[in-house]
Short mmCIF file of C-alpha atoms in Angstrom, two decimals:
data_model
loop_
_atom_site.label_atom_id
_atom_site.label_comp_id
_atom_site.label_asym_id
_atom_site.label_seq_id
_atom_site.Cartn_x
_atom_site.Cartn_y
_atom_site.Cartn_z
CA UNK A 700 33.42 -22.76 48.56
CA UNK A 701 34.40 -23.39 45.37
CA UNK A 702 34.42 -27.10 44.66
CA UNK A 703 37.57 -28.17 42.18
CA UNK A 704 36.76 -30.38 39.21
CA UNK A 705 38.89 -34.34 38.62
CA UNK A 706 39.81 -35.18 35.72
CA UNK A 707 36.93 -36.99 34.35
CA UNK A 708 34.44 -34.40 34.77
CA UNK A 709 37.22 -32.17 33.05
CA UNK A 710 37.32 -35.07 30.34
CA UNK A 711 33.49 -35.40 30.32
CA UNK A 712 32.83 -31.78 29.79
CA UNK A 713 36.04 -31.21 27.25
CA UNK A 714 34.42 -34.49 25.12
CA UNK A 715 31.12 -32.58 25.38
CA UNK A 716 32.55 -29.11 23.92
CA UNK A 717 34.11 -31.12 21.13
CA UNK A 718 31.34 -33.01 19.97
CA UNK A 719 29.22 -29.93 20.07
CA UNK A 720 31.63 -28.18 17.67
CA UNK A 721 32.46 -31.08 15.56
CA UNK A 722 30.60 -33.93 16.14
CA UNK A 723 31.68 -37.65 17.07
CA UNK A 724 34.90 -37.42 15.31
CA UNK A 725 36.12 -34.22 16.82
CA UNK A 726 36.19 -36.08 19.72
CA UNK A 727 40.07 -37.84 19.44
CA UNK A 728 42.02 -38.82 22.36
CA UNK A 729 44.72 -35.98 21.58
CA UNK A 730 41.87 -33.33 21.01
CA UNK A 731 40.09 -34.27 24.58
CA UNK A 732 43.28 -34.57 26.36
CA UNK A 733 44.53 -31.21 25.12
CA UNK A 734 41.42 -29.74 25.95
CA UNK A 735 40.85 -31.15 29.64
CA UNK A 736 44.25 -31.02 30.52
CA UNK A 737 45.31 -34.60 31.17
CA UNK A 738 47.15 -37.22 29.35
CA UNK A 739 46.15 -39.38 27.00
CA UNK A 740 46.72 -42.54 29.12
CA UNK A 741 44.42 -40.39 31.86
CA UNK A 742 41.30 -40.97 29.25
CA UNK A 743 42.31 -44.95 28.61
CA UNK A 744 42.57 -45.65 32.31
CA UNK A 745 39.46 -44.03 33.13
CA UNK A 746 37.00 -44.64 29.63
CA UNK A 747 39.05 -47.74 28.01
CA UNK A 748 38.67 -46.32 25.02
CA UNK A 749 36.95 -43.24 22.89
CA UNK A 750 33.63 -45.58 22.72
CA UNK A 751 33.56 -45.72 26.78
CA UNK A 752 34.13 -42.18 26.62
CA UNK A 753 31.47 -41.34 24.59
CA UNK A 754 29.23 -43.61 26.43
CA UNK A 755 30.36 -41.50 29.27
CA UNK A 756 29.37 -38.10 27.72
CA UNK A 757 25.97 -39.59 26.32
CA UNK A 758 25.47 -40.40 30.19
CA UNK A 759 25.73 -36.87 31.17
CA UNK A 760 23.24 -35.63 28.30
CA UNK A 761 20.69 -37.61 29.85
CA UNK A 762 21.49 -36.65 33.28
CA UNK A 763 21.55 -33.01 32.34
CA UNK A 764 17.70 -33.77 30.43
CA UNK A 765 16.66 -35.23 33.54
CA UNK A 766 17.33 -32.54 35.94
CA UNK A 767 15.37 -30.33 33.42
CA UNK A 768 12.23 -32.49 33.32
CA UNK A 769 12.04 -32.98 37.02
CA UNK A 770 12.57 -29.03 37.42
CA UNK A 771 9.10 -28.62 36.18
CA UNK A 772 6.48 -29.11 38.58
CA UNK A 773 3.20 -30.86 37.08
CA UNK A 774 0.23 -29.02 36.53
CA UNK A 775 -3.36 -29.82 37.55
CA UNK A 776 -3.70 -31.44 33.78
CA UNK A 777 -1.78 -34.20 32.92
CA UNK A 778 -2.05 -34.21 29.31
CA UNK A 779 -0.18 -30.64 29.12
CA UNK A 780 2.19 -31.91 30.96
CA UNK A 781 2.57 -34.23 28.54
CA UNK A 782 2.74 -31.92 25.68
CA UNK A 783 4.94 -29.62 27.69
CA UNK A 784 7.62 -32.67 27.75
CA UNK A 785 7.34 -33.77 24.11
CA UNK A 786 8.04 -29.92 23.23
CA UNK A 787 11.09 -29.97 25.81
CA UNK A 788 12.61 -33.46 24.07
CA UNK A 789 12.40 -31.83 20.79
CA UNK A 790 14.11 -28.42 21.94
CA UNK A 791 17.04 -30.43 23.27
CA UNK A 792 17.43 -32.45 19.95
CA UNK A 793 17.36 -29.45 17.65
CA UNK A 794 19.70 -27.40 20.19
CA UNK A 795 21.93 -30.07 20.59
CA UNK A 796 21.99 -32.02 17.73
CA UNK A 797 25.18 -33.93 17.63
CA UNK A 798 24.54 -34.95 21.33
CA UNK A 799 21.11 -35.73 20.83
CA UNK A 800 22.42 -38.34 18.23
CA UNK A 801 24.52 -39.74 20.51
CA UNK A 802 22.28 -39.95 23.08
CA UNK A 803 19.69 -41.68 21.02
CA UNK A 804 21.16 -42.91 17.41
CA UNK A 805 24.45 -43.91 19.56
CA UNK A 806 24.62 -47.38 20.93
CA UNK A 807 25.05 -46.32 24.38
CA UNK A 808 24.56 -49.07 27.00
CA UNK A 809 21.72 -48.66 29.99
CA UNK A 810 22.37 -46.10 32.49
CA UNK A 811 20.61 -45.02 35.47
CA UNK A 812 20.23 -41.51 34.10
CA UNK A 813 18.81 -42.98 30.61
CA UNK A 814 16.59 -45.33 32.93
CA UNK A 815 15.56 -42.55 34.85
CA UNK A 816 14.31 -40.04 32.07
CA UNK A 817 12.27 -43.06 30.96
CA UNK A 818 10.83 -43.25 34.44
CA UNK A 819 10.02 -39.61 33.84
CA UNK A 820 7.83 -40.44 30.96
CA UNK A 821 6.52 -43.28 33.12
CA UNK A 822 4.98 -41.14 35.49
CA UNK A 823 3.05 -38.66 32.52
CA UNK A 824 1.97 -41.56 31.68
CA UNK A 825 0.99 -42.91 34.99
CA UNK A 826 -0.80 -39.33 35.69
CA UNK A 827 -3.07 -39.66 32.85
CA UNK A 828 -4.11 -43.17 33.69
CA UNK A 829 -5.01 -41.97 36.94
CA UNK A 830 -7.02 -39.20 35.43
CA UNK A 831 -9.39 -41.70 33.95
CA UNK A 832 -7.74 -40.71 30.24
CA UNK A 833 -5.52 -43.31 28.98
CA UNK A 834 -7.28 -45.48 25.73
CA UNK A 835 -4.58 -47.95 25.83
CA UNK A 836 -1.78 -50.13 28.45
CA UNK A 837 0.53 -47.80 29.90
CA UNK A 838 3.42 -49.76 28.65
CA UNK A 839 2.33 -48.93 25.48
CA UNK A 840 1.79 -45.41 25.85
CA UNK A 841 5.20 -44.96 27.34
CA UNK A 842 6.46 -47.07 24.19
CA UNK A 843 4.43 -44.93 21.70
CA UNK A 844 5.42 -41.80 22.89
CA UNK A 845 9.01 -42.81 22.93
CA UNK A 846 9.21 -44.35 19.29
CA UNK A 847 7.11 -41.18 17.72
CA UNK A 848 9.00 -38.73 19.65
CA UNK A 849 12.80 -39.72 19.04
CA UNK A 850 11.72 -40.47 15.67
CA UNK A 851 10.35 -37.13 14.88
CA UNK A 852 13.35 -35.17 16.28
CA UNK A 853 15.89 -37.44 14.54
CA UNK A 854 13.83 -36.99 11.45
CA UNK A 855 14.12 -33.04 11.88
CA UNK A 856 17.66 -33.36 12.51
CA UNK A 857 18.78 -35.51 9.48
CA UNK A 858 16.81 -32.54 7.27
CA UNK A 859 18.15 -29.27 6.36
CA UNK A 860 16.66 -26.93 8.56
CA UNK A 861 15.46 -24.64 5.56
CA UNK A 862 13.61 -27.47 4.26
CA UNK A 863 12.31 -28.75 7.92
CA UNK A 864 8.32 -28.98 8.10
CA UNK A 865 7.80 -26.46 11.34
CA UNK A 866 4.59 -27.90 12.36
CA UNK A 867 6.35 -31.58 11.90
CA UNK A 868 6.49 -32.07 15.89
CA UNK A 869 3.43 -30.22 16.68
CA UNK A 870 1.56 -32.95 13.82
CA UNK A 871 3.20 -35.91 15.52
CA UNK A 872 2.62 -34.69 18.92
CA UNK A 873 -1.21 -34.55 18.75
CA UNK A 874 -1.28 -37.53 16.59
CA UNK A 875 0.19 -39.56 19.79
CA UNK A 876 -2.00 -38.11 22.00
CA UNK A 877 -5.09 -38.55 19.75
CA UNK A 878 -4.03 -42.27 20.00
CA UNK A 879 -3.35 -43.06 23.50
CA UNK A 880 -5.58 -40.64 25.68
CA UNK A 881 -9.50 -39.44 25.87
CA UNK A 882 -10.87 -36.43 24.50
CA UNK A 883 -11.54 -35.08 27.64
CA UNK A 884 -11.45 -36.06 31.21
CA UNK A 885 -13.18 -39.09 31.97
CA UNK A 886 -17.18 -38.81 32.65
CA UNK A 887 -19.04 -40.80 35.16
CA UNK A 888 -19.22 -44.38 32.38
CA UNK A 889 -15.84 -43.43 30.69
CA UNK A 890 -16.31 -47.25 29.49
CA UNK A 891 -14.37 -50.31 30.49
CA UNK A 892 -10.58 -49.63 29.11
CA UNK A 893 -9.71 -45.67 30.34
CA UNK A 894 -11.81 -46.90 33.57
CA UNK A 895 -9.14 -50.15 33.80
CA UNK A 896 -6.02 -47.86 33.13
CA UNK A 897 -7.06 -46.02 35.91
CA UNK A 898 -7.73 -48.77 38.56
CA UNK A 899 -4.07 -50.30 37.47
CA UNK A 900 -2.81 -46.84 37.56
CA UNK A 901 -3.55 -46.77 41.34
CA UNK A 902 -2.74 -49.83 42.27
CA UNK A 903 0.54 -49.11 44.18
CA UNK A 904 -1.24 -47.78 46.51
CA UNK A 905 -3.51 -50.43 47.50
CA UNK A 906 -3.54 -52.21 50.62
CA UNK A 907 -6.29 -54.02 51.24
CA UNK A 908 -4.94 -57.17 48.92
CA UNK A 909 -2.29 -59.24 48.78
CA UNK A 910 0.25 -59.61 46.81
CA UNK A 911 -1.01 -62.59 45.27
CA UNK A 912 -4.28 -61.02 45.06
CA UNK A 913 -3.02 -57.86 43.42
CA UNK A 914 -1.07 -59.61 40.76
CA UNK A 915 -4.67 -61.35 39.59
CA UNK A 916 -6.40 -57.85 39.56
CA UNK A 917 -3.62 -56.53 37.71
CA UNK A 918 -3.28 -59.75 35.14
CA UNK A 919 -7.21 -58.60 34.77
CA UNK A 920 -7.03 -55.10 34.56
CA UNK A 921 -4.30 -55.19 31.69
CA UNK A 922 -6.29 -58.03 29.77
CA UNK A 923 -8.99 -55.46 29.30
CA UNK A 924 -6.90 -52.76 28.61
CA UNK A 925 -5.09 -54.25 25.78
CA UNK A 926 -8.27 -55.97 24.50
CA UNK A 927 -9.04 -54.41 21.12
#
C-alpha cells in the first residue's frame, strides 16, 4: 500500500532538497512552496515562519541520524562502538554539510529526536562504565565527546576540503578516548575511579536499596569519580 505524503512532510523534505543545494537561504517561502506543491500561506500556518521551518527540517536531520545509530547493533567492545559512532557523526557532517550546520551551528530549540541521539551517546557511554573503563563521570564523558566531536566536524567543514587535515578526526577521536577511558579492560584492582563508574553505571538495576539509599551511594560514587 502505498502511503500518500501531507503537506508538511512534502514541505519538510522540499526545505531539505533546497538547503542541500543552496544552503539556508535557498530555502524562501516561494522556493519551498513551489517545490512541495502548496501555498505559501500552507508553510505560515503550519511553521509560522521560515525559522520554524527550519527548526522543522533540523528536526528531521536528527531523526534521520538517529535511526542510523540505533541500526547498528553494539559489539562485544564498547570502546569500538564508540569509535564506530564518532566516525558515523563525522560522515554525516562532511556529507551533509549545510544540514549538519543547521543541525548543530543553527539555534534549533530541544527536540525529542535531538534529545534522543544524545541518549544514544549516553548509552556508549554508559557501556564503557559498565565495562570497568571509564577514567572520568559519565556526564562528562558524554559532554567531552560531544564538544570535541561537533567541534572537529564543524572545523572540517568551515575549511576547504583541499586544505582539510585527513587524519584531523582520527587525531581528535583518540585524543577523547585517551582522556575519558582505560587502556584496556579493567583488571581485578582497576583502582577506585573506573571501579566507581562502573558501580554507578549499574545502578539502575539495583534493587536491594531504596531510593533514598541509592541516591547516597550514588552522591558517593560520583564524589569519587570526579575527585581529581
Amino acid at each position: 500500500m502505498i502511503v500518500e505524503e501531507g503537506p508538511r512532510d512534502r514541505i519538510v523534505a522540499a526545505a531539505l532538497r533546497l538547503l542541500e543545494e543552496g544552503g539556508p537561504d535557498a530555502v524562501s517561502t516561494r522556493a519551498v512552496s513551489a517545490a512541495a506543491g502548496v501555498q505559501a500561506p500552507t508553510i505560515y500556518r503550519l511553521f509560522g515562519d521560515k525559522q520554524g521551518l527550519l527548526d522543522a527540517v533540523a528536526t528531521q536531520g536528527f531523526a534521520s541520524y538517529l535511526a542510523g545509530k540505533t541500526a547498528r547493533e553494539p559489539t562485544d567492545d564498547p570502546v569500538r562502538d564508540l569509535r564506530d559512532g564518532w566516525d558515523q557523526h563525522v560522515e554525516l557532517g562532511l556529507a551533509h554539510p549545510a544540514l549538519y550546520r543547521l543541525m548543530y551551528a543553527g539555534s534549533v530549540p530541544d527536540s525529542p529526536a535531538a534529545a534522543a541521539a544524545v541518549g544514544v551517546l549516553g548509552k556508549h557511554i554508559g557501556r564503557i562504565a559498565e565495562a570497568g573503563r571509564l577514567r572520568v563521570p559519565e556526564a562528562r564523558a558524554v559532554a567531552l565527546v560531544r564538544a570535541v566531536g561537533e567541534g572537529t566536524t564543524l572545523t572540517l567543514l568551515g575549511t576547504p576540503e583541499e586544505q582539510r587535515d585527513p587524519e584531523l578526526a582520527t587525531a581528535a577521536r583518540e585524543a577523547v578516548i585517551a582522556a575519558i577511558t582505560t587502556d584496556a579492560p579493567a583488571l581485578p584492582d582497576p583502582g577506585p575511579v573506573p571501579a566507581a563508574a562502573a558501580l554507578r553505571a549499574a545502578l539502575p538495576e539495583v534493587d536491594a536499596l531504596s531510593p533514598a539509599e541509592l541516591g547516597v551511594l550514588r552522591e558517593w560514587l560520583d564524589r569519587i569519580t570526579s575527585a581529581p
